[in-house]
């Protein structure tokens, strides 16, 4: 890996994953980076107990040029896919974002009701060209800044959740499909199931418990 870091966060592991499955916080928590994202378009795809969450990237002309320069030979990336930021959530605790140049891996492990360990890796293929590595290094720097901004708010989010009555149920909008899907799987496990329905047609709940 180019980078491997670990943080201990004062939040529940599900709170961490919830933050990575919605877009509302982007303008306020990541104002420096909002120009690079077109967050009004969000796509979701259920893959059994897992899912894919993606948002559009800003259509800068220079980005297309850099893509051509830094995409390894023999790797074909459709134009529409190249302009998307895609993140796979592999249930329960693994998030993977991959591009032709690099891969980002998040793993989160519960250490208590309001505490978790977050392991971050930024990977570049062995033998990558200097130009690809330079682009990956810039992407890694930006990725860590965004991660640090997210980490800074999670303890406050957790304190807000803890202030609610224990039986509080928070409603989810129909557009919050990634959250609905994840908490639907969690609810199945809590109820004694194993989340093994791989049809991708699970009826996720429209609310989550605190």
GROMACS .gro file of C-alpha atoms in nm:
model
  210
    1UNK     CA    1   0.000   0.000   0.000
    2UNK     CA    2   0.100   0.359  -0.058
    3UNK     CA    3  -0.057   0.450   0.278
    4UNK     CA    4  -0.194   0.250   0.572
    5UNK     CA    5  -0.342   0.447   0.862
    6UNK     CA    6  -0.559   0.365   1.162
    7UNK     CA    7  -0.789   0.592   1.363
    8UNK     CA    8  -0.990   0.527   1.680
    9UNK     CA    9  -1.321   0.712   1.644
   10UNK     CA   10  -1.571   0.803   1.912
   11UNK     CA   11  -1.873   0.671   1.723
   12UNK     CA   12  -2.060   0.350   1.657
   13UNK     CA   13  -1.933   0.150   1.360
   14UNK     CA   14  -2.272   0.182   1.188
   15UNK     CA   15  -2.260   0.561   1.228
   16UNK     CA   16  -1.930   0.557   1.037
   17UNK     CA   17  -2.085   0.351   0.756
   18UNK     CA   18  -2.400   0.567   0.746
   19UNK     CA   19  -2.181   0.871   0.682
   20UNK     CA   20  -2.032   0.695   0.379
   21UNK     CA   21  -2.373   0.608   0.234
   22UNK     CA   22  -2.532   0.954   0.202
   23UNK     CA   23  -2.450   1.280   0.028
   24UNK     CA   24  -2.620   1.544   0.244
   25UNK     CA   25  -2.311   1.625   0.445
   26UNK     CA   26  -2.086   1.693   0.145
   27UNK     CA   27  -2.151   2.070   0.095
   28UNK     CA   28  -2.112   2.155   0.465
   29UNK     CA   29  -1.842   1.908   0.572
   30UNK     CA   30  -1.637   1.909   0.249
   31UNK     CA   31  -1.685   2.259   0.100
   32UNK     CA   32  -1.336   2.258  -0.055
   33UNK     CA   33  -1.417   1.953  -0.265
   34UNK     CA   34  -1.779   2.008  -0.372
   35UNK     CA   35  -1.677   2.152  -0.709
   36UNK     CA   36  -1.524   1.815  -0.797
   37UNK     CA   37  -1.852   1.631  -0.733
   38UNK     CA   38  -2.194   1.661  -0.892
   39UNK     CA   39  -2.370   1.522  -0.587
   40UNK     CA   40  -2.722   1.586  -0.713
   41UNK     CA   41  -2.704   1.255  -0.902
   42UNK     CA   42  -2.658   0.947  -0.685
   43UNK     CA   43  -2.685   0.590  -0.810
   44UNK     CA   44  -2.745   0.282  -0.598
   45UNK     CA   45  -2.732  -0.088  -0.686
   46UNK     CA   46  -2.809  -0.369  -0.441
   47UNK     CA   47  -2.585  -0.675  -0.480
   48UNK     CA   48  -2.731  -0.926  -0.237
   49UNK     CA   49  -2.632  -0.813   0.111
   50UNK     CA   50  -2.377  -0.573  -0.045
   51UNK     CA   51  -2.429  -0.258  -0.252
   52UNK     CA   52  -2.270  -0.007  -0.490
   53UNK     CA   53  -2.302   0.366  -0.420
   54UNK     CA   54  -2.180   0.617  -0.678
   55UNK     CA   55  -2.192   0.990  -0.757
   56UNK     CA   56  -2.107   1.192  -1.065
   57UNK     CA   57  -1.775   1.371  -1.101
   58UNK     CA   58  -1.754   1.721  -1.243
   59UNK     CA   59  -1.697   1.713  -1.618
   60UNK     CA   60  -1.367   1.899  -1.640
   61UNK     CA   61  -1.202   1.879  -1.981
   62UNK     CA   62  -0.858   1.848  -1.825
   63UNK     CA   63  -0.971   1.544  -1.627
   64UNK     CA   64  -1.038   1.352  -1.949
   65UNK     CA   65  -0.687   1.434  -2.071
   66UNK     CA   66  -0.530   1.319  -1.743
   67UNK     CA   67  -0.740   1.001  -1.756
   68UNK     CA   68  -0.595   0.919  -2.098
   69UNK     CA   69  -0.240   0.981  -1.978
   70UNK     CA   70  -0.267   0.780  -1.658
   71UNK     CA   71  -0.490   0.483  -1.750
   72UNK     CA   72  -0.269   0.172  -1.783
   73UNK     CA   73  -0.243   0.018  -2.127
   74UNK     CA   74  -0.495  -0.256  -2.192
   75UNK     CA   75  -0.745  -0.114  -1.941
   76UNK     CA   76  -1.068  -0.002  -2.107
   77UNK     CA   77  -1.287   0.234  -1.904
   78UNK     CA   78  -1.621   0.346  -2.053
   79UNK     CA   79  -1.651   0.725  -2.059
   80UNK     CA   80  -1.964   0.722  -1.843
   81UNK     CA   81  -1.792   0.509  -1.579
   82UNK     CA   82  -1.480   0.725  -1.582
   83UNK     CA   83  -1.694   1.020  -1.472
   84UNK     CA   84  -1.834   0.840  -1.167
   85UNK     CA   85  -1.698   0.796  -0.816
   86UNK     CA   86  -1.794   0.442  -0.715
   87UNK     CA   87  -1.780   0.281  -0.373
   88UNK     CA   88  -1.866  -0.081  -0.297
   89UNK     CA   89  -1.992  -0.169   0.050
   90UNK     CA   90  -1.916  -0.535   0.121
   91UNK     CA   91  -2.129  -0.622   0.422
   92UNK     CA   92  -2.069  -0.578   0.704
   93UNK     CA   93  -1.765  -0.353   0.740
   94UNK     CA   94  -1.563  -0.316   0.418
   95UNK     CA   95  -1.573  -0.024   0.172
   96UNK     CA   96  -1.373  -0.035  -0.155
   97UNK     CA   97  -1.333   0.239  -0.415
   98UNK     CA   98  -1.132   0.150  -0.726
   99UNK     CA   99  -1.006   0.347  -1.026
  100UNK     CA  100  -0.764   0.240  -1.302
  101UNK     CA  101  -0.488   0.417  -1.104
  102UNK     CA  102  -0.554   0.323  -0.741
  103UNK     CA  103  -0.780   0.154  -0.487
  104UNK     CA  104  -0.899   0.290  -0.152
  105UNK     CA  105  -0.999   0.045   0.122
  106UNK     CA  106  -1.189   0.129   0.442
  107UNK     CA  107  -1.239  -0.126   0.721
  108UNK     CA  108  -1.426  -0.042   1.040
  109UNK     CA  109  -1.436  -0.257   1.354
  110UNK     CA  110  -1.663  -0.201   1.658
  111UNK     CA  111  -1.486  -0.147   1.989
  112UNK     CA  112  -1.793  -0.048   2.190
  113UNK     CA  113  -2.135   0.110   2.152
  114UNK     CA  114  -1.981   0.451   2.079
  115UNK     CA  115  -1.630   0.362   1.968
  116UNK     CA  116  -1.476   0.197   1.661
  117UNK     CA  117  -1.143   0.142   1.486
  118UNK     CA  118  -1.110   0.268   1.130
  119UNK     CA  119  -0.835   0.124   0.909
  120UNK     CA  120  -0.754   0.311   0.588
  121UNK     CA  121  -0.544   0.186   0.297
  122UNK     CA  122  -0.457   0.354  -0.031
  123UNK     CA  123  -0.320   0.107  -0.286
  124UNK     CA  124  -0.134   0.149  -0.615
  125UNK     CA  125  -0.045  -0.137  -0.848
  126UNK     CA  126   0.312  -0.261  -0.833
  127UNK     CA  127   0.507  -0.139  -1.134
  128UNK     CA  128   0.282   0.164  -1.193
  129UNK     CA  129   0.447   0.433  -1.405
  130UNK     CA  130   0.580   0.752  -1.241
  131UNK     CA  131   0.292   0.950  -1.394
  132UNK     CA  132   0.032   0.708  -1.255
  133UNK     CA  133   0.200   0.718  -0.914
  134UNK     CA  134   0.206   1.098  -0.919
  135UNK     CA  135  -0.166   1.110  -0.990
  136UNK     CA  136  -0.231   0.848  -0.723
  137UNK     CA  137  -0.029   1.049  -0.471
  138UNK     CA  138  -0.243   1.357  -0.536
  139UNK     CA  139  -0.562   1.150  -0.510
  140UNK     CA  140  -0.435   0.997  -0.185
  141UNK     CA  141  -0.364   1.342  -0.037
  142UNK     CA  142  -0.717   1.458  -0.124
  143UNK     CA  143  -0.868   1.133   0.006
  144UNK     CA  144  -0.700   1.170   0.345
  145UNK     CA  145  -0.816   1.533   0.379
  146UNK     CA  146  -1.176   1.424   0.312
  147UNK     CA  147  -1.142   1.136   0.558
  148UNK     CA  148  -1.010   1.372   0.826
  149UNK     CA  149  -1.305   1.608   0.772
  150UNK     CA  150  -1.548   1.317   0.810
  151UNK     CA  151  -1.371   1.187   1.119
  152UNK     CA  152  -1.395   1.532   1.281
  153UNK     CA  153  -1.778   1.531   1.279
  154UNK     CA  154  -1.853   1.169   1.368
  155UNK     CA  155  -1.818   1.208   1.744
  156UNK     CA  156  -2.068   1.498   1.732
  157UNK     CA  157  -2.310   1.289   1.526
  158UNK     CA  158  -2.277   1.009   1.781
  159UNK     CA  159  -2.344   1.245   2.072
  160UNK     CA  160  -2.654   1.369   1.892
  161UNK     CA  161  -2.781   1.014   1.847
  162UNK     CA  162  -2.707   0.932   2.211
  163UNK     CA  163  -2.918   1.229   2.321
  164UNK     CA  164  -3.229   1.074   2.164
  165UNK     CA  165  -3.459   0.842   2.363
  166UNK     CA  166  -3.351   0.479   2.334
  167UNK     CA  167  -3.664   0.376   2.141
  168UNK     CA  168  -3.631   0.653   1.881
  169UNK     CA  169  -3.684   0.543   1.520
  170UNK     CA  170  -3.543   0.771   1.249
  171UNK     CA  171  -3.738   0.775   0.919
  172UNK     CA  172  -3.550   0.730   0.592
  173UNK     CA  173  -3.643   0.899   0.266
  174UNK     CA  174  -3.703   0.674  -0.035
  175UNK     CA  175  -3.393   0.826  -0.198
  176UNK     CA  176  -3.172   0.701   0.088
  177UNK     CA  177  -3.150   0.360  -0.072
  178UNK     CA  178  -2.800   0.273   0.049
  179UNK     CA  179  -2.896   0.343   0.410
  180UNK     CA  180  -3.223   0.154   0.374
  181UNK     CA  181  -3.044  -0.145   0.226
  182UNK     CA  182  -2.767  -0.156   0.489
  183UNK     CA  183  -3.004  -0.125   0.784
  184UNK     CA  184  -3.234  -0.381   0.629
  185UNK     CA  185  -2.949  -0.633   0.635
  186UNK     CA  186  -2.859  -0.535   0.993
  187UNK     CA  187  -3.224  -0.580   1.096
  188UNK     CA  188  -3.224  -0.930   0.944
  189UNK     CA  189  -2.921  -1.029   1.148
  190UNK     CA  190  -3.064  -0.880   1.467
  191UNK     CA  191  -3.385  -1.078   1.405
  192UNK     CA  192  -3.183  -1.399   1.378
  193UNK     CA  193  -3.143  -1.424   1.002
  194UNK     CA  194  -2.817  -1.429   0.810
  195UNK     CA  195  -2.883  -1.171   0.536
  196UNK     CA  196  -2.826  -1.444   0.279
  197UNK     CA  197  -3.092  -1.331   0.029
  198UNK     CA  198  -2.879  -1.258  -0.279
  199UNK     CA  199  -3.166  -1.164  -0.508
  200UNK     CA  200  -3.106  -0.791  -0.469
  201UNK     CA  201  -3.481  -0.742  -0.418
  202UNK     CA  202  -3.488  -0.722  -0.038
  203UNK     CA  203  -3.761  -0.502   0.109
  204UNK     CA  204  -3.548  -0.278   0.331
  205UNK     CA  205  -3.716  -0.095   0.621
  206UNK     CA  206  -3.802   0.272   0.581
  207UNK     CA  207  -3.660   0.358   0.923
  208UNK     CA  208  -3.364   0.277   1.145
  209UNK     CA  209  -3.338   0.247   1.521
  210UNK     CA  210  -3.101   0.466   1.712
   0.00000   0.00000   0.00000
